[in-house]
Amino acid sequence: MSSQRRLPGRVAPAPHRQALQAAPEGRVLAGPPGPNLVSAAVDRPLVTDVEIEAFSTDGVVCLRGAFGPEWIESLTRGLDRSMADTSERRRTWDADERGGTTIYDSQCWQHVPEYREFVERSPMAEIAGRLLEATAVNFFFDAVFVRSAVVRFRTPFHQDEPYWSVEGFDTCSVWMPLVPVAQESTLEFVRGSHRWNQRYRQQNFGALTGDGRDQVRYDAQDDLVPFPDVEGRRDDFDVIGWAMEPGDVAVANARMIHGGSGNLAPDRDLRVFNTQWLGDDVRVAIKPEGMDPDHTGVITAAGLAHGDRVGGDFYPELWRREPIPD
């Protein structure tokens, strides 16, 4: 898998934006936000050139105050709604000696209206497009992570993109906490690991959940190398992370090695809304094994084949860069 990326011409930083509206530069392909989600302006550019460069070089950037309280309140309502419903994709991990629980669910945006509102009408698609310096951005899928207070279980270090039914370098994985996150409980990243250009044997999360649906095997891929022992050799790696507040987002390339987000205090839970975005070089890549989530059925039902660019109702294009006038 090549780590080379196409770099469209650099554009001027976007103008200041409203907390719940995409900035006017560039074309947002969904409708405007509903009137109940209008907010006062957040006094920062959508993304800056410094943040674009940090994303390219480090593979991750923390955008402070990227979303106003109305978005946080809306997504919190959506999370409460989705947790009250059953989902065939929900997984519960009880791997904690103190009784804490970790819940994961995904691909809920089409039936949770608050999630759909964020995906289609928030500035997130444009933020992804500008950080990727992309021509266009498609939405891939959403996920939520809910950890109860006192959970000590840490997500093992892994990458996201190798599990996906697509392949490409131009990707964004957005970690958006809906509650305050202390430094010792945050998601951590190995700086620059998105450019290591190495194919690793990923974590089998089925071994953690005890659920046969989550078993990830790599028997047919003998060119994979053992995953780095980041947790056991932390001093050998440049591990970074941030204490975060609601409204902050950590945006990472999906090839970044990352993990953690456990070690919660007795009075502090963790509620995270996560979205994945695809840029110019990403193509369908149905793998013989190891996909999680496995989108093979959705992709084939949409008439897409290996090597196609994603699109359609399930993977909508939500932002496209307008050419700069002469």
Short mmCIF file of C-alpha atoms in Angstrom, two decimals:
data_model
loop_
_atom_site.label_atom_id
_atom_site.label_comp_id
_atom_site.label_asym_id
_atom_site.label_seq_id
_atom_site.Cartn_x
_atom_site.Cartn_y
_atom_site.Cartn_z
CA MET A 1 0.00 0.00 0.00
CA SER A 2 1.55 3.23 -1.06
CA SER A 3 1.88 6.09 1.40
CA GLN A 4 2.21 8.68 -1.35
CA ARG A 5 -0.53 11.30 -1.46
CA ARG A 6 -1.65 13.82 -4.02
CA LEU A 7 -1.55 17.38 -2.74
CA PRO A 8 -4.04 19.70 -4.40
CA GLY A 9 -3.01 23.33 -4.40
CA ARG A 10 -2.93 24.93 -0.95
CA VAL A 11 -5.82 27.28 -0.35
CA ALA A 12 -6.09 30.21 1.99
CA PRO A 13 -7.35 29.37 5.51
CA ALA A 14 -11.12 29.20 5.68
CA PRO A 15 -13.01 32.14 7.18
CA HIS A 16 -14.39 32.04 10.69
CA ARG A 17 -17.43 29.84 10.99
CA GLN A 18 -20.54 29.37 13.00
CA ALA A 19 -20.28 26.46 15.39
CA LEU A 20 -22.95 24.51 13.52
CA GLN A 21 -22.39 25.61 9.95
CA ALA A 22 -19.80 24.74 7.37
CA ALA A 23 -17.69 27.67 6.25
CA PRO A 24 -18.80 29.12 2.92
CA GLU A 25 -15.57 28.35 1.04
CA GLY A 26 -15.94 24.96 -0.63
CA ARG A 27 -19.24 23.30 -1.44
CA VAL A 28 -21.16 21.40 1.23
CA LEU A 29 -23.39 18.95 -0.59
CA ALA A 30 -26.03 18.48 2.11
CA GLY A 31 -28.62 21.07 3.08
CA PRO A 32 -28.05 23.86 5.62
CA PRO A 33 -28.32 23.09 9.32
CA GLY A 34 -31.77 23.12 10.86
CA PRO A 35 -32.86 26.30 12.62
CA ASN A 36 -32.66 24.59 16.03
CA LEU A 37 -28.91 24.18 15.58
CA VAL A 38 -27.86 27.77 14.88
CA SER A 39 -25.20 29.00 17.27
CA ALA A 40 -22.96 31.94 17.94
CA ALA A 41 -19.70 32.01 15.99
CA VAL A 42 -16.69 30.11 17.26
CA ASP A 43 -13.75 32.49 17.09
CA ARG A 44 -11.26 30.36 15.17
CA PRO A 45 -10.65 29.49 11.53
CA LEU A 46 -12.10 26.22 10.32
CA VAL A 47 -8.54 24.87 10.08
CA THR A 48 -5.26 26.74 9.84
CA ASP A 49 -2.23 26.11 7.64
CA VAL A 50 -0.32 25.11 10.79
CA GLU A 51 -2.94 22.44 11.56
CA ILE A 52 -2.91 21.19 7.97
CA GLU A 53 0.87 20.81 8.13
CA ALA A 54 0.73 19.09 11.53
CA PHE A 55 -1.87 16.64 10.25
CA SER A 56 0.31 15.81 7.25
CA THR A 57 3.55 15.47 9.24
CA ASP A 58 2.42 14.07 12.60
CA GLY A 59 -0.65 12.21 11.33
CA VAL A 60 -2.94 13.68 13.98
CA VAL A 61 -4.05 17.09 15.17
CA CYS A 62 -6.23 18.22 18.08
CA LEU A 63 -8.64 20.99 17.05
CA ARG A 64 -9.69 22.92 20.14
CA GLY A 65 -13.26 24.22 20.31
CA ALA A 66 -14.10 22.94 16.84
CA PHE A 67 -17.79 22.44 17.70
CA GLY A 68 -20.16 24.49 19.81
CA PRO A 69 -22.34 23.24 22.69
CA GLU A 70 -25.42 22.72 20.50
CA TRP A 71 -23.60 20.01 18.53
CA ILE A 72 -22.48 18.35 21.77
CA GLU A 73 -25.99 18.44 23.20
CA SER A 74 -27.46 17.07 19.96
CA LEU A 75 -24.96 14.20 19.72
CA THR A 76 -25.47 13.40 23.41
CA ARG A 77 -29.21 13.03 22.77
CA GLY A 78 -28.38 10.80 19.82
CA LEU A 79 -26.04 8.68 21.92
CA ASP A 80 -28.70 8.25 24.60
CA ARG A 81 -31.16 7.25 21.88
CA SER A 82 -28.81 4.71 20.29
CA MET A 83 -27.82 3.20 23.65
CA ALA A 84 -31.51 2.64 24.43
CA ASP A 85 -31.99 0.67 21.20
CA THR A 86 -30.59 -2.72 20.29
CA SER A 87 -28.11 -3.10 17.45
CA GLU A 88 -26.61 -6.20 15.88
CA ARG A 89 -23.31 -4.32 15.68
CA ARG A 90 -23.13 -3.45 19.38
CA ARG A 91 -20.35 -5.07 21.36
CA THR A 92 -19.91 -5.04 25.14
CA TRP A 93 -16.54 -5.68 26.73
CA ASP A 94 -16.47 -6.62 30.40
CA ALA A 95 -12.69 -7.01 30.48
CA ASP A 96 -12.28 -5.09 33.71
CA GLU A 97 -11.71 -6.53 37.17
CA ARG A 98 -13.50 -3.57 38.81
CA GLY A 99 -16.78 -4.17 37.04
CA GLY A 100 -16.49 -1.46 34.41
CA THR A 101 -18.05 -1.90 30.99
CA THR A 102 -17.00 -0.75 27.53
CA ILE A 103 -19.65 -0.52 24.80
CA TYR A 104 -18.96 -0.10 21.08
CA ASP A 105 -21.54 0.42 18.34
CA SER A 106 -21.23 1.52 14.72
CA GLN A 107 -23.06 2.42 11.50
CA CYS A 108 -25.98 4.06 13.28
CA TRP A 109 -26.07 7.39 11.41
CA GLN A 110 -28.86 6.46 9.01
CA HIS A 111 -31.38 5.79 11.79
CA VAL A 112 -30.22 8.13 14.57
CA PRO A 113 -31.30 11.61 13.41
CA GLU A 114 -28.81 13.49 15.59
CA TYR A 115 -25.93 11.51 14.10
CA ARG A 116 -27.22 12.08 10.59
CA GLU A 117 -27.55 15.81 11.24
CA PHE A 118 -23.92 15.97 12.31
CA VAL A 119 -22.64 13.89 9.40
CA GLU A 120 -24.54 15.79 6.72
CA ARG A 121 -24.68 19.34 8.07
CA SER A 122 -21.82 20.00 10.45
CA PRO A 123 -18.47 21.45 9.31
CA MET A 124 -16.79 18.06 9.82
CA ALA A 125 -16.77 17.09 6.14
CA GLU A 126 -15.04 20.35 5.26
CA ILE A 127 -12.60 20.04 8.15
CA ALA A 128 -11.65 16.60 6.82
CA GLY A 129 -11.35 17.89 3.27
CA ARG A 130 -9.08 20.74 4.23
CA LEU A 131 -6.84 18.65 6.47
CA LEU A 132 -6.53 16.05 3.70
CA GLU A 133 -6.05 18.80 1.09
CA ALA A 134 -8.56 16.76 -0.89
CA THR A 135 -10.66 17.51 -3.94
CA ALA A 136 -13.68 15.77 -2.42
CA VAL A 137 -14.63 13.92 0.77
CA ASN A 138 -17.00 10.99 1.29
CA PHE A 139 -18.40 9.85 4.61
CA PHE A 140 -17.51 6.26 5.52
CA PHE A 141 -19.10 5.29 8.85
CA ASP A 142 -19.73 6.34 12.45
CA ALA A 143 -18.97 4.62 15.75
CA VAL A 144 -19.56 5.31 19.43
CA PHE A 145 -17.49 4.29 22.45
CA VAL A 146 -19.01 4.36 25.94
CA ARG A 147 -16.91 3.40 28.96
CA SER A 148 -18.33 3.40 32.48
CA ALA A 149 -16.49 5.09 35.34
CA VAL A 150 -13.59 3.13 36.89
CA VAL A 151 -12.86 1.24 33.64
CA ARG A 152 -9.14 0.49 33.53
CA PHE A 153 -9.20 -1.51 30.30
CA ARG A 154 -7.23 0.23 27.56
CA THR A 155 -7.87 -0.35 23.87
CA PRO A 156 -4.78 -2.11 22.46
CA PHE A 157 -2.68 -0.10 20.02
CA HIS A 158 -3.79 -0.72 16.44
CA GLN A 159 -4.52 1.02 13.13
CA ASP A 160 -7.99 1.60 11.63
CA GLU A 161 -7.55 1.50 7.86
CA PRO A 162 -6.21 -2.08 7.61
CA TYR A 163 -9.54 -3.35 9.03
CA TRP A 164 -11.63 -1.46 6.48
CA SER A 165 -13.23 -2.63 3.23
CA VAL A 166 -11.46 0.23 1.48
CA GLU A 167 -7.81 1.17 1.07
CA GLY A 168 -6.00 4.48 0.74
CA PHE A 169 -3.82 7.02 2.50
CA ASP A 170 -6.21 9.99 2.34
CA THR A 171 -8.34 9.20 5.37
CA CYS A 172 -9.56 10.88 8.55
CA SER A 173 -10.66 9.20 11.75
CA VAL A 174 -12.26 11.75 14.09
CA TRP A 175 -12.35 11.13 17.86
CA MET A 176 -14.91 13.49 19.39
CA PRO A 177 -15.48 13.19 23.17
CA LEU A 178 -18.86 14.37 24.46
CA VAL A 179 -17.55 14.64 28.04
CA PRO A 180 -14.28 16.00 29.47
CA VAL A 181 -11.32 13.63 29.05
CA ALA A 182 -8.33 13.70 31.40
CA GLN A 183 -4.81 13.25 30.05
CA GLU A 184 -4.46 9.82 31.64
CA SER A 185 -7.71 8.63 30.00
CA THR A 186 -7.28 10.02 26.50
CA LEU A 187 -6.67 8.31 23.17
CA GLU A 188 -2.97 8.19 22.34
CA PHE A 189 -1.17 8.21 19.00
CA VAL A 190 2.32 7.30 17.81
CA ARG A 191 3.46 10.43 16.03
CA GLY A 192 4.30 9.92 12.35
CA SER A 193 3.32 6.23 12.27
CA HIS A 194 0.92 6.84 9.36
CA ARG A 195 3.98 7.13 7.09
CA TRP A 196 5.84 4.01 8.19
CA ASN A 197 4.56 2.16 5.10
CA GLN A 198 4.54 -1.18 6.89
CA ARG A 199 1.79 -3.82 6.87
CA TYR A 200 1.24 -5.08 10.40
CA ARG A 201 -0.71 -8.01 11.82
CA GLN A 202 -3.53 -6.20 13.62
CA GLN A 203 -5.21 -6.87 16.95
CA ASN A 204 -7.90 -9.57 17.02
CA PHE A 205 -10.56 -7.70 18.97
CA GLY A 206 -12.69 -10.84 19.11
CA ALA A 207 -10.24 -12.17 21.67
CA LEU A 208 -11.20 -9.23 23.89
CA THR A 209 -14.99 -9.29 23.48
CA GLY A 210 -15.38 -13.07 23.49
CA ASP A 211 -17.80 -12.62 20.58
CA GLY A 212 -17.32 -14.93 17.61
CA ARG A 213 -18.56 -12.21 15.26
CA ASP A 214 -15.49 -10.13 16.07
CA GLN A 215 -12.85 -12.72 15.29
CA VAL A 216 -10.28 -11.24 12.91
CA ARG A 217 -7.94 -13.70 11.24
CA TYR A 218 -4.94 -13.12 8.99
CA ASP A 219 -4.11 -16.67 7.95
CA ALA A 220 -4.09 -15.82 4.23
CA GLN A 221 -1.75 -12.83 4.57
CA ASP A 222 1.75 -14.12 5.20
CA ASP A 223 3.47 -10.81 4.37
CA LEU A 224 2.34 -9.13 7.61
CA VAL A 225 4.89 -8.28 10.30
CA PRO A 226 4.29 -8.36 14.08
CA PHE A 227 2.65 -5.26 15.50
CA PRO A 228 4.99 -2.96 17.46
CA ASP A 229 4.81 -3.37 21.24
CA VAL A 230 4.01 0.28 21.94
CA GLU A 231 2.57 -0.33 25.40
CA GLY A 232 5.53 -2.38 26.52
CA ARG A 233 8.20 -0.13 24.99
CA ARG A 234 6.69 3.33 25.28
CA ASP A 235 10.07 5.03 25.59
CA ASP A 236 10.95 3.83 22.08
CA PHE A 237 8.00 5.67 20.51
CA ASP A 238 6.80 9.26 20.33
CA VAL A 239 3.40 8.77 21.98
CA ILE A 240 1.16 11.84 22.10
CA GLY A 241 -2.35 12.65 23.32
CA TRP A 242 -4.34 15.49 24.81
CA ALA A 243 -6.67 16.24 27.69
CA MET A 244 -9.84 17.26 25.87
CA GLU A 245 -13.10 19.09 26.47
CA PRO A 246 -16.45 18.66 24.69
CA GLY A 247 -16.12 20.51 21.38
CA ASP A 248 -12.50 19.44 20.84
CA VAL A 249 -11.74 16.78 18.22
CA ALA A 250 -8.65 14.67 17.54
CA VAL A 251 -8.41 14.09 13.79
CA ALA A 252 -6.01 11.33 12.72
CA ASN A 253 -4.98 9.58 9.55
CA ALA A 254 -6.55 6.11 9.72
CA ARG A 255 -3.11 4.49 9.37
CA MET A 256 -1.97 6.06 12.64
CA ILE A 257 -1.05 3.62 15.39
CA HIS A 258 -3.27 4.52 18.34
CA GLY A 259 -4.82 3.09 21.49
CA GLY A 260 -5.63 3.75 25.12
CA SER A 261 -8.64 5.80 26.31
CA GLY A 262 -9.05 3.71 29.47
CA ASN A 263 -7.83 4.37 33.02
CA LEU A 264 -10.99 6.24 34.04
CA ALA A 265 -11.47 7.88 37.43
CA PRO A 266 -14.23 6.59 39.77
CA ASP A 267 -16.41 9.61 38.98
CA ARG A 268 -15.67 9.96 35.25
CA ASP A 269 -17.15 8.00 32.34
CA LEU A 270 -16.18 8.30 28.67
CA ARG A 271 -18.58 8.97 25.79
CA VAL A 272 -17.07 9.39 22.33
CA PHE A 273 -18.63 9.92 18.90
CA ASN A 274 -16.31 8.81 16.11
CA THR A 275 -16.59 9.46 12.37
CA GLN A 276 -14.51 8.24 9.42
CA TRP A 277 -13.93 10.22 6.23
CA LEU A 278 -12.40 9.27 2.88
CA GLY A 279 -10.41 11.44 0.47
CA ASP A 280 -9.12 11.32 -3.07
CA ASP A 281 -7.05 8.12 -3.27
CA VAL A 282 -9.34 5.77 -1.32
CA ARG A 283 -10.79 2.85 -3.28
CA VAL A 284 -12.88 -0.24 -2.50
CA ALA A 285 -10.62 -3.08 -1.34
CA ILE A 286 -12.50 -6.24 -0.37
CA LYS A 287 -9.96 -8.26 1.60
CA PRO A 288 -9.97 -12.06 2.01
CA GLU A 289 -10.09 -11.70 5.79
CA GLY A 290 -9.59 -9.27 8.65
CA MET A 291 -12.28 -6.67 7.85
CA ASP A 292 -14.02 -5.00 10.80
CA PRO A 293 -16.55 -3.65 10.12
CA ASP A 294 -17.05 -5.80 7.04
CA HIS A 295 -18.90 -3.67 4.47
CA THR A 296 -18.79 -6.30 1.71
CA GLY A 297 -22.58 -6.66 1.58
CA VAL A 298 -23.26 -2.93 1.42
CA ILE A 299 -20.53 -2.34 -1.15
CA THR A 300 -21.66 -5.11 -3.49
CA ALA A 301 -25.34 -4.13 -3.11
CA ALA A 302 -24.37 -0.63 -4.24
CA GLY A 303 -22.82 -2.07 -7.40
CA LEU A 304 -19.28 -1.20 -6.35
CA ALA A 305 -16.31 -3.44 -7.11
CA HIS A 306 -12.69 -3.69 -6.03
CA GLY A 307 -10.85 -0.55 -7.11
CA ASP A 308 -13.95 1.68 -7.36
CA ARG A 309 -14.25 4.98 -5.56
CA VAL A 310 -16.92 4.80 -2.87
CA GLY A 311 -20.18 6.68 -3.31
CA GLY A 312 -23.94 6.35 -3.16
CA ASP A 313 -26.37 6.78 -0.28
CA PHE A 314 -24.30 4.80 2.21
CA TYR A 315 -21.02 6.59 1.46
CA PRO A 316 -22.19 10.05 0.37
CA GLU A 317 -19.89 12.72 -0.97
CA LEU A 318 -20.48 15.60 1.45
CA TRP A 319 -17.87 18.19 0.51
CA ARG A 320 -16.10 19.22 -2.69
CA ARG A 321 -13.44 21.88 -3.08
CA GLU A 322 -14.45 24.73 -5.33
CA PRO A 323 -11.70 25.99 -7.65
CA ILE A 324 -10.15 29.29 -6.65
CA PRO A 325 -11.23 31.99 -9.14
CA ASP A 326 -8.48 33.46 -11.31
#
